[in-house]
Coordinates of C-alpha atoms in Angstrom, one line a residue:
M22 CA 180.1 227.9 241.2
S23 CA 178.2 227.3 243.7
L24 CA 177.4 231.2 244.9
F25 CA 177.0 232.3 241.4
L26 CA 173.1 233.0 241.4
F27 CA 170.8 234.8 239.1
K28 CA 167.8 237.0 239.9
V29 CA 164.4 237.8 237.7
L30 CA 161.7 241.2 237.3
A31 CA 159.7 241.5 240.4
L32 CA 156.6 244.3 240.8
F33 CA 155.6 245.4 243.5
L34 CA 152.7 248.0 242.9
L35 CA 152.8 250.8 245.4
N36 CA 150.2 253.6 246.4
T37 CA 147.6 252.8 243.5
S38 CA 144.6 254.0 246.1
S39 CA 144.3 257.2 245.2
N40 CA 143.5 258.3 248.6
A41 CA 147.0 256.1 249.9
S42 CA 148.9 258.2 251.9
P43 CA 152.5 258.5 250.1
T44 CA 154.4 258.1 253.4
Q45 CA 152.6 255.1 254.7
S46 CA 152.9 251.7 253.5
R47 CA 149.6 249.6 253.2
R48 CA 149.0 245.6 253.4
H49 CA 147.9 244.9 249.7
C50 CA 144.9 241.9 249.9
R51 CA 146.5 238.6 249.8
F52 CA 144.2 235.5 249.7
G53 CA 142.7 235.3 252.9
D54 CA 141.6 238.4 253.8
T55 CA 137.9 239.9 253.4
C56 CA 139.1 241.8 251.4
W57 CA 140.3 238.8 248.7
P58 CA 138.0 238.9 246.0
D59 CA 135.2 235.7 245.5
E60 CA 135.5 233.4 243.2
S61 CA 133.0 234.1 240.7
T62 CA 135.0 238.2 240.0
W63 CA 137.7 235.4 239.8
Q64 CA 136.1 233.7 236.7
A65 CA 135.0 236.8 235.1
F66 CA 138.1 238.1 234.9
N67 CA 139.7 234.8 233.4
H68 CA 137.5 235.2 230.9
S69 CA 138.6 238.9 230.3
I70 CA 141.7 237.4 229.7
S71 CA 140.5 234.2 227.5
G72 CA 141.4 231.9 230.0
R73 CA 144.6 232.5 231.2
L74 CA 144.6 232.7 234.9
V75 CA 146.3 229.8 236.6
R76 CA 145.8 228.6 240.3
T77 CA 149.5 228.2 241.4
Y78 CA 150.6 225.9 243.5
P79 CA 154.6 224.8 244.4
A80 CA 155.8 222.2 242.2
A81 CA 156.2 219.2 243.9
A82 CA 151.9 219.6 244.2
V83 CA 151.1 217.2 242.2
C84 CA 153.1 215.1 244.4
H85 CA 150.6 215.3 247.2
G86 CA 146.6 216.0 248.2
Q87 CA 144.4 216.6 246.0
T88 CA 146.6 217.7 243.8
Y89 CA 148.3 214.8 243.0
D90 CA 148.7 213.0 239.0
A91 CA 150.6 210.1 239.2
A92 CA 151.8 211.2 235.5
E93 CA 152.6 214.3 236.9
C94 CA 154.7 213.3 240.5
E95 CA 157.0 210.9 238.4
V96 CA 158.0 214.2 236.1
A97 CA 158.4 216.6 238.6
K98 CA 160.7 213.8 240.6
A99 CA 162.6 213.0 237.6
E100 CA 163.5 216.6 236.3
W101 CA 163.8 218.5 239.8
D102 CA 166.2 219.9 239.1
N103 CA 166.2 221.0 235.5
S104 CA 166.7 225.0 235.9
F105 CA 164.7 224.4 231.8
W106 CA 161.6 222.9 233.4
R107 CA 161.4 224.6 236.3
T108 CA 161.1 227.8 234.8
N109 CA 158.4 226.4 232.8
Q110 CA 156.4 225.3 236.4
T111 CA 154.3 228.6 237.0
G112 CA 155.1 227.7 241.0
A113 CA 158.7 226.9 240.8
Y114 CA 161.7 229.2 241.0
T115 CA 165.2 228.5 241.4
A116 CA 165.9 228.6 244.8
M117 CA 162.9 226.3 247.4
V118 CA 164.0 228.8 250.4
W119 CA 161.0 231.6 248.2
E120 CA 159.0 228.8 246.7
L121 CA 158.6 227.1 250.4
G122 CA 159.3 229.3 253.1
N123 CA 158.9 227.6 256.1
G124 CA 156.5 225.2 254.9
Q125 CA 156.7 221.8 253.7
C126 CA 156.2 221.1 249.8
F127 CA 158.3 218.0 249.4
I128 CA 159.2 216.1 246.4
N129 CA 160.1 212.8 247.9
S130 CA 158.0 212.8 251.7
S131 CA 154.9 210.1 251.2
R132 CA 151.5 211.4 248.8
N133 CA 150.0 212.0 252.4
D134 CA 152.8 214.5 254.2
A135 CA 151.2 218.0 254.0
C136 CA 152.2 220.3 251.2
Q137 CA 151.7 223.7 252.2
P138 CA 151.4 226.8 249.0
G139 CA 154.9 228.5 251.2
L140 CA 155.2 231.3 249.6
V141 CA 153.6 230.3 245.7
P142 CA 151.3 232.8 244.6
H143 CA 147.5 231.9 244.6
Y144 CA 147.0 232.9 240.9
S145 CA 149.0 234.0 237.9
V146 CA 148.2 235.5 234.9
N147 CA 150.2 233.3 232.7
A148 CA 151.0 236.1 229.8
T149 CA 151.3 235.6 226.2
S150 CA 150.5 239.5 225.4
V151 CA 151.3 242.8 226.7
A152 CA 147.7 242.9 226.8
D153 CA 147.6 240.0 229.0
I154 CA 149.6 242.2 231.2
Q155 CA 147.8 245.4 231.0
A156 CA 144.7 243.3 232.1
A157 CA 146.1 242.3 234.9
V158 CA 147.7 245.5 236.6
R159 CA 144.4 246.8 236.1
F160 CA 142.2 244.0 238.1
A161 CA 145.1 244.5 240.9
S162 CA 145.3 248.4 241.3
D163 CA 141.1 248.0 241.1
K164 CA 140.7 245.2 243.2
D165 CA 144.2 246.7 245.6
L166 CA 146.0 243.0 245.4
Y167 CA 149.5 242.0 246.3
L168 CA 150.7 242.0 243.0
V169 CA 154.5 240.4 242.2
V170 CA 156.0 239.3 238.9
K171 CA 157.2 236.7 238.0
N172 CA 159.8 236.0 234.5
T173 CA 162.5 232.0 235.0
G174 CA 161.6 232.5 239.2
H175 CA 165.9 233.0 239.4
D176 CA 165.2 236.1 242.0
H177 CA 166.9 235.6 244.9
L178 CA 165.6 238.5 246.7
G179 CA 162.4 237.1 246.5
R180 CA 160.7 239.7 244.4
S181 CA 158.8 237.3 242.4
T182 CA 156.5 236.0 245.2
G183 CA 154.2 236.5 248.0
R184 CA 152.1 234.6 250.6
G185 CA 148.6 234.8 249.4
A186 CA 149.4 237.5 246.1
F187 CA 148.7 238.1 243.0
S188 CA 151.1 237.2 240.3
I189 CA 152.0 237.5 236.4
W190 CA 154.0 235.0 235.1
T191 CA 156.2 236.8 231.8
H192 CA 157.5 233.3 231.0
N193 CA 155.9 232.0 227.8
L194 CA 155.5 236.3 225.9
K195 CA 158.8 235.0 223.6
G196 CA 159.7 236.5 220.8
R197 CA 163.6 238.1 219.5
K198 CA 164.3 240.5 216.5
W199 CA 167.5 241.4 215.2
M200 CA 168.0 245.0 213.7
K201 CA 171.5 246.2 211.9
N202 CA 170.6 249.9 212.2
F203 CA 168.0 250.8 215.2
V204 CA 166.9 253.6 216.3
A205 CA 165.2 254.1 218.9
K206 CA 162.1 256.6 219.3
G207 CA 162.5 260.0 219.8
V208 CA 165.7 260.2 218.3
P209 CA 167.0 262.8 216.5
E210 CA 166.5 262.9 213.0
Q211 CA 170.6 262.9 212.7
A212 CA 171.1 260.1 214.4
K213 CA 172.8 257.2 212.8
G214 CA 171.5 253.4 213.4
V215 CA 172.8 250.4 215.5
A216 CA 172.6 247.3 215.4
A217 CA 170.5 245.5 217.8
V218 CA 168.4 242.8 218.9
T219 CA 164.5 243.6 221.1
L220 CA 164.1 240.8 223.2
Q221 CA 160.5 239.8 225.1
P222 CA 160.2 238.8 228.8
G223 CA 160.5 235.4 228.1
E224 CA 163.5 235.1 225.9
Q225 CA 166.6 233.1 228.0
W226 CA 170.0 233.7 228.2
L227 CA 171.6 230.3 225.7
D228 CA 168.5 230.5 223.3
V229 CA 168.9 234.3 222.9
Y230 CA 172.9 233.2 222.7
R231 CA 172.1 230.9 220.4
A232 CA 170.2 232.5 218.5
A233 CA 173.2 234.9 218.1
S234 CA 175.6 233.0 216.5
Q235 CA 173.0 232.8 213.8
E236 CA 173.8 236.6 213.6
R237 CA 177.3 236.8 213.9
V238 CA 176.6 239.2 216.6
I239 CA 177.0 238.3 220.5
V240 CA 174.9 240.8 223.1
V241 CA 176.5 240.9 226.8
G242 CA 174.6 239.2 228.5
G243 CA 174.7 236.5 232.0
A244 CA 176.4 233.7 232.5
A245 CA 173.4 231.3 233.4
R246 CA 171.6 229.8 230.9
T247 CA 168.0 230.0 231.8
V248 CA 167.7 232.9 233.5
G249 CA 165.3 236.1 231.4
A250 CA 167.1 238.7 229.4
A251 CA 164.7 241.3 230.0
G252 CA 163.6 241.0 233.6
G253 CA 165.6 241.3 237.1
W254 CA 168.8 240.3 235.5
L255 CA 168.7 243.8 233.8
T256 CA 167.6 245.8 235.9
G257 CA 169.9 245.1 238.9
G258 CA 172.7 246.0 236.6
G259 CA 173.2 242.6 234.7
H260 CA 177.0 241.4 234.8
S261 CA 178.2 239.3 232.0
P262 CA 181.5 237.7 231.0
F263 CA 181.5 240.5 228.5
A264 CA 181.0 243.5 231.0
N265 CA 184.9 244.4 231.2
A266 CA 185.1 244.8 226.9
Y267 CA 181.1 245.8 227.0
G268 CA 180.0 247.5 230.3
L269 CA 177.1 245.8 232.2
G270 CA 173.7 245.2 230.7
V271 CA 172.1 247.9 232.0
D272 CA 175.2 250.2 229.5
N273 CA 174.3 248.2 226.2
L274 CA 169.9 248.9 226.8
L275 CA 168.6 251.6 224.4
E276 CA 165.7 251.1 224.6
A277 CA 162.8 249.3 226.5
T278 CA 158.5 249.3 226.6
L279 CA 156.8 248.0 229.7
V280 CA 153.4 248.1 231.2
N281 CA 153.2 250.8 234.4
A282 CA 151.3 250.8 237.6
K283 CA 148.2 252.5 235.3
G284 CA 148.3 250.0 232.7
E285 CA 149.9 251.8 230.8
H286 CA 152.1 251.0 227.7
L287 CA 155.3 253.3 227.8
T288 CA 158.1 253.2 225.5
V289 CA 161.0 254.3 227.4
N290 CA 165.0 255.6 226.5
Q291 CA 167.2 258.3 226.9
Y292 CA 165.1 260.7 224.4
T293 CA 161.2 259.9 225.5
D294 CA 162.1 260.0 228.7
R295 CA 165.1 260.6 230.7
D296 CA 164.6 260.0 233.9
Y297 CA 162.4 256.7 233.5
F298 CA 165.4 255.4 231.6
Y299 CA 168.0 256.2 233.9
A300 CA 165.7 254.4 237.2
I301 CA 165.5 250.7 235.4
R302 CA 169.4 250.7 234.4
G303 CA 169.9 249.5 237.2
G304 CA 167.4 250.4 239.8
G305 CA 165.3 247.3 240.6
G306 CA 162.7 245.7 239.3
S307 CA 160.2 246.1 242.5
S308 CA 159.1 249.0 241.5
W309 CA 159.3 250.5 237.8
G310 CA 156.3 248.3 236.0
V311 CA 156.0 245.2 234.1
L312 CA 159.4 245.1 231.1
T313 CA 157.6 243.9 227.8
S314 CA 160.6 243.9 225.6
V315 CA 164.3 245.2 226.0
T316 CA 166.5 246.7 223.2
Y317 CA 170.2 246.0 223.4
R318 CA 173.2 247.3 221.6
T319 CA 174.9 243.9 219.9
H320 CA 179.1 244.3 219.6
P321 CA 180.7 242.3 216.5
E322 CA 181.3 238.4 217.1
P323 CA 185.1 238.2 218.3
S324 CA 187.8 236.5 216.4
H325 CA 188.0 232.9 219.3
I326 CA 186.8 233.4 223.0
Q327 CA 190.2 232.7 224.7
V328 CA 189.9 231.0 228.1
A329 CA 192.0 230.2 230.9
F330 CA 191.9 227.8 234.2
V331 CA 194.2 229.6 236.5
Q332 CA 194.7 227.6 240.6
V333 CA 197.1 228.9 243.2
N334 CA 197.1 226.6 245.9
A335 CA 198.7 226.4 249.3
T336 CA 201.1 223.2 250.6
S337 CA 201.0 223.7 254.1
N338 CA 198.8 225.7 256.5
S339 CA 201.4 228.4 257.3
S340 CA 200.9 229.5 253.2
L341 CA 197.2 229.8 252.5
R342 CA 197.4 233.1 254.4
P343 CA 199.5 234.8 251.9
V344 CA 198.3 232.6 248.5
L345 CA 194.9 234.0 249.6
E346 CA 196.3 237.5 250.2
R347 CA 197.5 237.8 247.0
S348 CA 195.4 236.4 245.5
L349 CA 193.4 239.0 245.4
G350 CA 195.8 241.5 244.0
A351 CA 196.6 239.2 240.9
L352 CA 192.5 239.7 240.8
V353 CA 192.9 242.6 239.9
N354 CA 195.7 242.4 237.4
M355 CA 193.9 240.3 235.0
T356 CA 191.1 242.4 235.3
D357 CA 192.5 245.6 234.4
S358 CA 194.7 243.4 230.9
G359 CA 191.2 242.9 230.0
Y360 CA 190.1 239.3 231.9
T361 CA 186.9 238.6 233.2
G362 CA 185.4 235.7 234.9
Y363 CA 184.3 233.6 238.3
G364 CA 187.0 232.0 240.7
Y365 CA 186.8 231.0 244.6
L366 CA 188.9 231.0 247.6
S367 CA 188.7 228.4 249.3
G368 CA 190.6 226.3 252.3
A369 CA 193.0 225.3 249.7
G370 CA 193.9 228.3 248.2
F371 CA 192.8 230.4 244.7
T372 CA 190.8 228.6 241.6
S373 CA 189.2 230.3 238.6
L374 CA 188.2 230.4 235.1
F375 CA 189.1 233.9 233.1
I376 CA 187.6 234.2 229.9
K377 CA 189.1 237.1 227.0
P378 CA 187.1 237.7 223.5
N379 CA 190.3 237.6 221.2
G380 CA 193.2 237.0 224.1
T381 CA 195.9 236.2 222.8
D382 CA 198.5 233.5 225.0
A383 CA 201.5 236.5 225.4
Q384 CA 198.7 238.6 226.6
L385 CA 198.1 236.3 229.2
V386 CA 201.2 235.5 230.2
K387 CA 201.7 239.1 230.9
A388 CA 198.6 238.8 232.7
A389 CA 198.7 235.9 235.1
A390 CA 202.5 237.0 236.1
A391 CA 201.3 237.7 239.7
F392 CA 199.3 234.3 239.8
Y393 CA 202.8 232.7 239.0
E394 CA 204.7 234.3 241.1
I395 CA 202.9 233.2 244.2
G396 CA 203.6 230.3 242.5
Q397 CA 206.8 230.5 243.5
L398 CA 206.6 231.5 247.1
P399 CA 207.8 228.9 249.7
E400 CA 204.8 225.7 249.7
A401 CA 202.4 226.9 247.4
A402 CA 201.8 225.8 243.7
F403 CA 200.6 227.0 240.4
A404 CA 199.3 225.6 237.6
M405 CA 197.8 227.1 234.4
L406 CA 195.7 225.4 230.8
N407 CA 194.1 227.9 228.6
F408 CA 192.8 227.1 225.2
T409 CA 190.6 228.8 222.7
F410 CA 187.5 228.3 221.3
P411 CA 186.0 229.5 218.1
R412 CA 182.9 231.3 219.1
W413 CA 181.3 232.3 221.6
I414 CA 178.5 229.9 222.1
D415 CA 181.2 227.1 222.3
Y416 CA 181.6 228.4 225.6
C417 CA 178.1 228.2 226.8
N418 CA 178.1 224.6 225.4
M419 CA 179.9 223.7 227.8
F420 CA 180.5 226.2 230.5
L421 CA 177.3 227.7 230.9
Q422 CA 174.8 226.6 233.8
D423 CA 172.1 226.7 236.7
P424 CA 173.6 226.0 240.2
N425 CA 171.8 225.4 243.2
I426 CA 168.8 224.2 241.5
A427 CA 166.1 223.6 243.8
Q428 CA 168.2 224.0 246.8
N429 CA 167.7 226.2 249.9
V430 CA 170.4 229.1 248.9
M431 CA 170.2 232.2 250.7
D432 CA 173.0 234.7 249.0
S433 CA 174.5 238.0 249.6
S434 CA 177.9 240.0 248.1
R435 CA 179.7 243.4 248.3
L436 CA 182.3 244.8 245.1
L437 CA 185.8 244.5 245.3
T438 CA 187.9 247.9 243.6
P439 CA 191.8 247.6 244.3
D440 CA 191.8 249.5 247.0
M441 CA 190.4 246.5 249.2
A442 CA 192.0 244.3 247.2
F443 CA 195.3 245.6 248.0
N444 CA 195.3 247.3 251.3
K445 CA 192.7 245.3 252.4
A446 CA 193.2 242.1 251.7
D447 CA 194.6 241.7 255.2
K448 CA 190.8 241.9 257.2
I449 CA 189.2 240.1 254.3
I450 CA 191.2 237.2 254.3
D451 CA 190.8 237.0 258.0
M452 CA 187.5 237.2 258.6
M453 CA 187.4 234.7 255.4
L454 CA 189.8 232.3 257.6
E455 CA 187.3 232.2 260.5
L456 CA 183.7 230.7 258.2
S457 CA 183.2 227.9 257.2
E458 CA 183.8 226.9 253.9
E459 CA 180.3 227.0 252.9
N460 CA 180.6 230.7 253.2
Y461 CA 183.9 231.4 251.1
P462 CA 183.7 234.1 248.9
F463 CA 182.4 233.0 245.2
F464 CA 184.1 235.8 242.8
N465 CA 182.4 237.3 239.3
F466 CA 185.1 239.1 237.8
I467 CA 183.6 241.9 236.2
G468 CA 186.6 244.1 235.1
K469 CA 186.0 247.8 235.0
V470 CA 183.3 248.8 233.3
N471 CA 182.3 251.0 230.9
P472 CA 183.3 254.4 232.2
A473 CA 181.1 256.2 229.6
E474 CA 178.2 255.2 231.3
R475 CA 179.1 256.1 234.4
N476 CA 176.5 259.0 235.0
K477 CA 173.8 257.8 232.6
T478 CA 172.4 254.3 234.8
S479 CA 171.6 254.1 238.5
V480 CA 173.6 251.5 239.2
H481 CA 176.0 252.3 242.3
P482 CA 178.6 254.0 241.2
V483 CA 181.3 252.3 242.9
W484 CA 180.3 249.6 239.8
H485 CA 182.7 251.7 237.7
N486 CA 185.5 250.9 240.1
S487 CA 185.5 247.9 240.8
R488 CA 186.9 244.5 239.8
A489 CA 184.9 242.2 241.0
V490 CA 181.4 241.2 242.5
M491 CA 182.5 238.9 245.6
S492 CA 178.8 236.3 246.9
F493 CA 179.0 234.3 250.0
G494 CA 175.8 232.4 250.5
T495 CA 174.4 229.9 253.3
N496 CA 172.5 226.8 252.7
W497 CA 170.5 224.4 254.9
N498 CA 169.4 221.2 254.0
D499 CA 165.1 220.4 253.4
T500 CA 164.7 219.0 257.3
A501 CA 166.8 221.4 259.0
S502 CA 164.6 223.2 261.5
D503 CA 163.7 227.1 262.2
A504 CA 166.3 227.3 265.0
E505 CA 168.2 225.8 262.3
K506 CA 167.7 228.2 259.5
R507 CA 167.4 231.2 261.4
R508 CA 170.9 230.7 263.3
K509 CA 171.6 230.5 258.7
R510 CA 170.2 233.4 257.7
Q511 CA 171.5 235.4 261.3
L512 CA 174.9 234.5 260.0
L513 CA 174.8 235.5 256.6
V514 CA 173.1 239.3 257.8
D515 CA 177.0 238.5 260.4
I516 CA 178.5 237.8 257.4
S517 CA 177.7 241.1 255.6
K518 CA 177.5 244.1 258.2
R519 CA 181.7 242.3 258.5
W520 CA 182.4 242.7 254.8
G521 CA 180.2 245.9 255.6
N522 CA 182.8 247.8 257.8
I523 CA 185.7 246.5 255.8
T524 CA 184.9 247.9 252.3
G525 CA 183.5 251.1 254.2
P526 CA 181.6 253.5 252.9
S527 CA 182.8 253.4 249.5
G528 CA 181.4 249.5 249.0
G529 CA 179.0 248.6 247.5
T530 CA 176.8 245.5 246.3
Y531 CA 175.5 243.8 243.6
A532 CA 171.7 244.7 244.1
N533 CA 170.5 241.3 242.0
E534 CA 173.2 239.6 245.0
A535 CA 172.5 241.2 248.5
N536 CA 171.1 240.3 251.5
P537 CA 167.3 240.0 251.5

């Protein structure tokens, strides 16, 4: 699942000064600018928030220069690609491209080698309360600072980073509350309560799933262990292994609390502020505010989780194209039968893991018939292995992961509709076969997203007729030259444009996996 990338919430406060023109973009104050507050001002602010201001450095800074710490350096080297460790570091990000930019601060280089700040913010507030966030927002507004928000550091659009920025770090604002009869603020008196859970930004999906298993419920969440449950995953739409059954994350949001650009703490739902609620349900996390909690609808735990590995391979070059083209249509058949999952195309064929709550063997055989038929083509092969997990948490403990940690990765995506899968497969495969395998599409299968929520969220309307997110990306080594990095980035732009030409105006992208 090398291209399955996840991201987190970030905030950019626009036009916070009363004399700023709403039609002009303005450069907010960064470290190194003459407008940057002096150290006495920073220390006074730090005192006002009980010492929660953190000087922020790249994760490898403990192995270099004046920030060298022998013990901490050994820990960093041992845990470098551990996503749990990285989410606990103020200046660490899952994708190194958004931590270092074009700079350098490498974990395995000499102690005397340069450690540049890269894109890491200069100061961060380690927020553990709503009051901390409000104070940080008001301070940023008063000083006209370039403000970003970081939760777990998964944002592959770079929204949680910023060279010389001031950051609000929400990872340590944790808390969850399970309710059997949640009633949103402002709900009409006759409305009935629903089963729900309220989560604060620091809650991460694996921890949420473990807690949900104790409650015998499921929450529609992400497929990476350490992504935050109340951040950019949600505000970008939030695709999920349960999307086919219960919709996207935004379809399950009942209420949210946030701090807006004025420092006000708001409760937002369809009754208190319909427009604001619409905006945060897919409109992105970079303009609306800092989420301080979200309340999701919960669902009864399935009796079991059915899992199937499906593989169709070409055994010769001549059979590769028909195998790949027909696999796209077979994928649609699977999602229309209630399956979600993750898979990829390669120079060998198509490989996927499919998931269905309460799925049966008979349902699987019928749904996978199109893949079986591909395997009957000349010089093609089909294989399928299926089994069940008694509970969702059992699946999570085996399969949930955090790919591409501490690597230089950039990605993009397009949504795949049935029309594209059946009528434009030849063009999609034409393009794919021209690429190197590192850029081949990876699929997140979303199935039929809840049509009842079609006009209530701000995700692109094409989501509701899509069957998969086609992700594709590029990467480079730490030692890559600037020219090589530029070439790789331009390749991603070129691929994105070509995908767009194939899908046409009816296409769309997953906002959290768009081309940055």
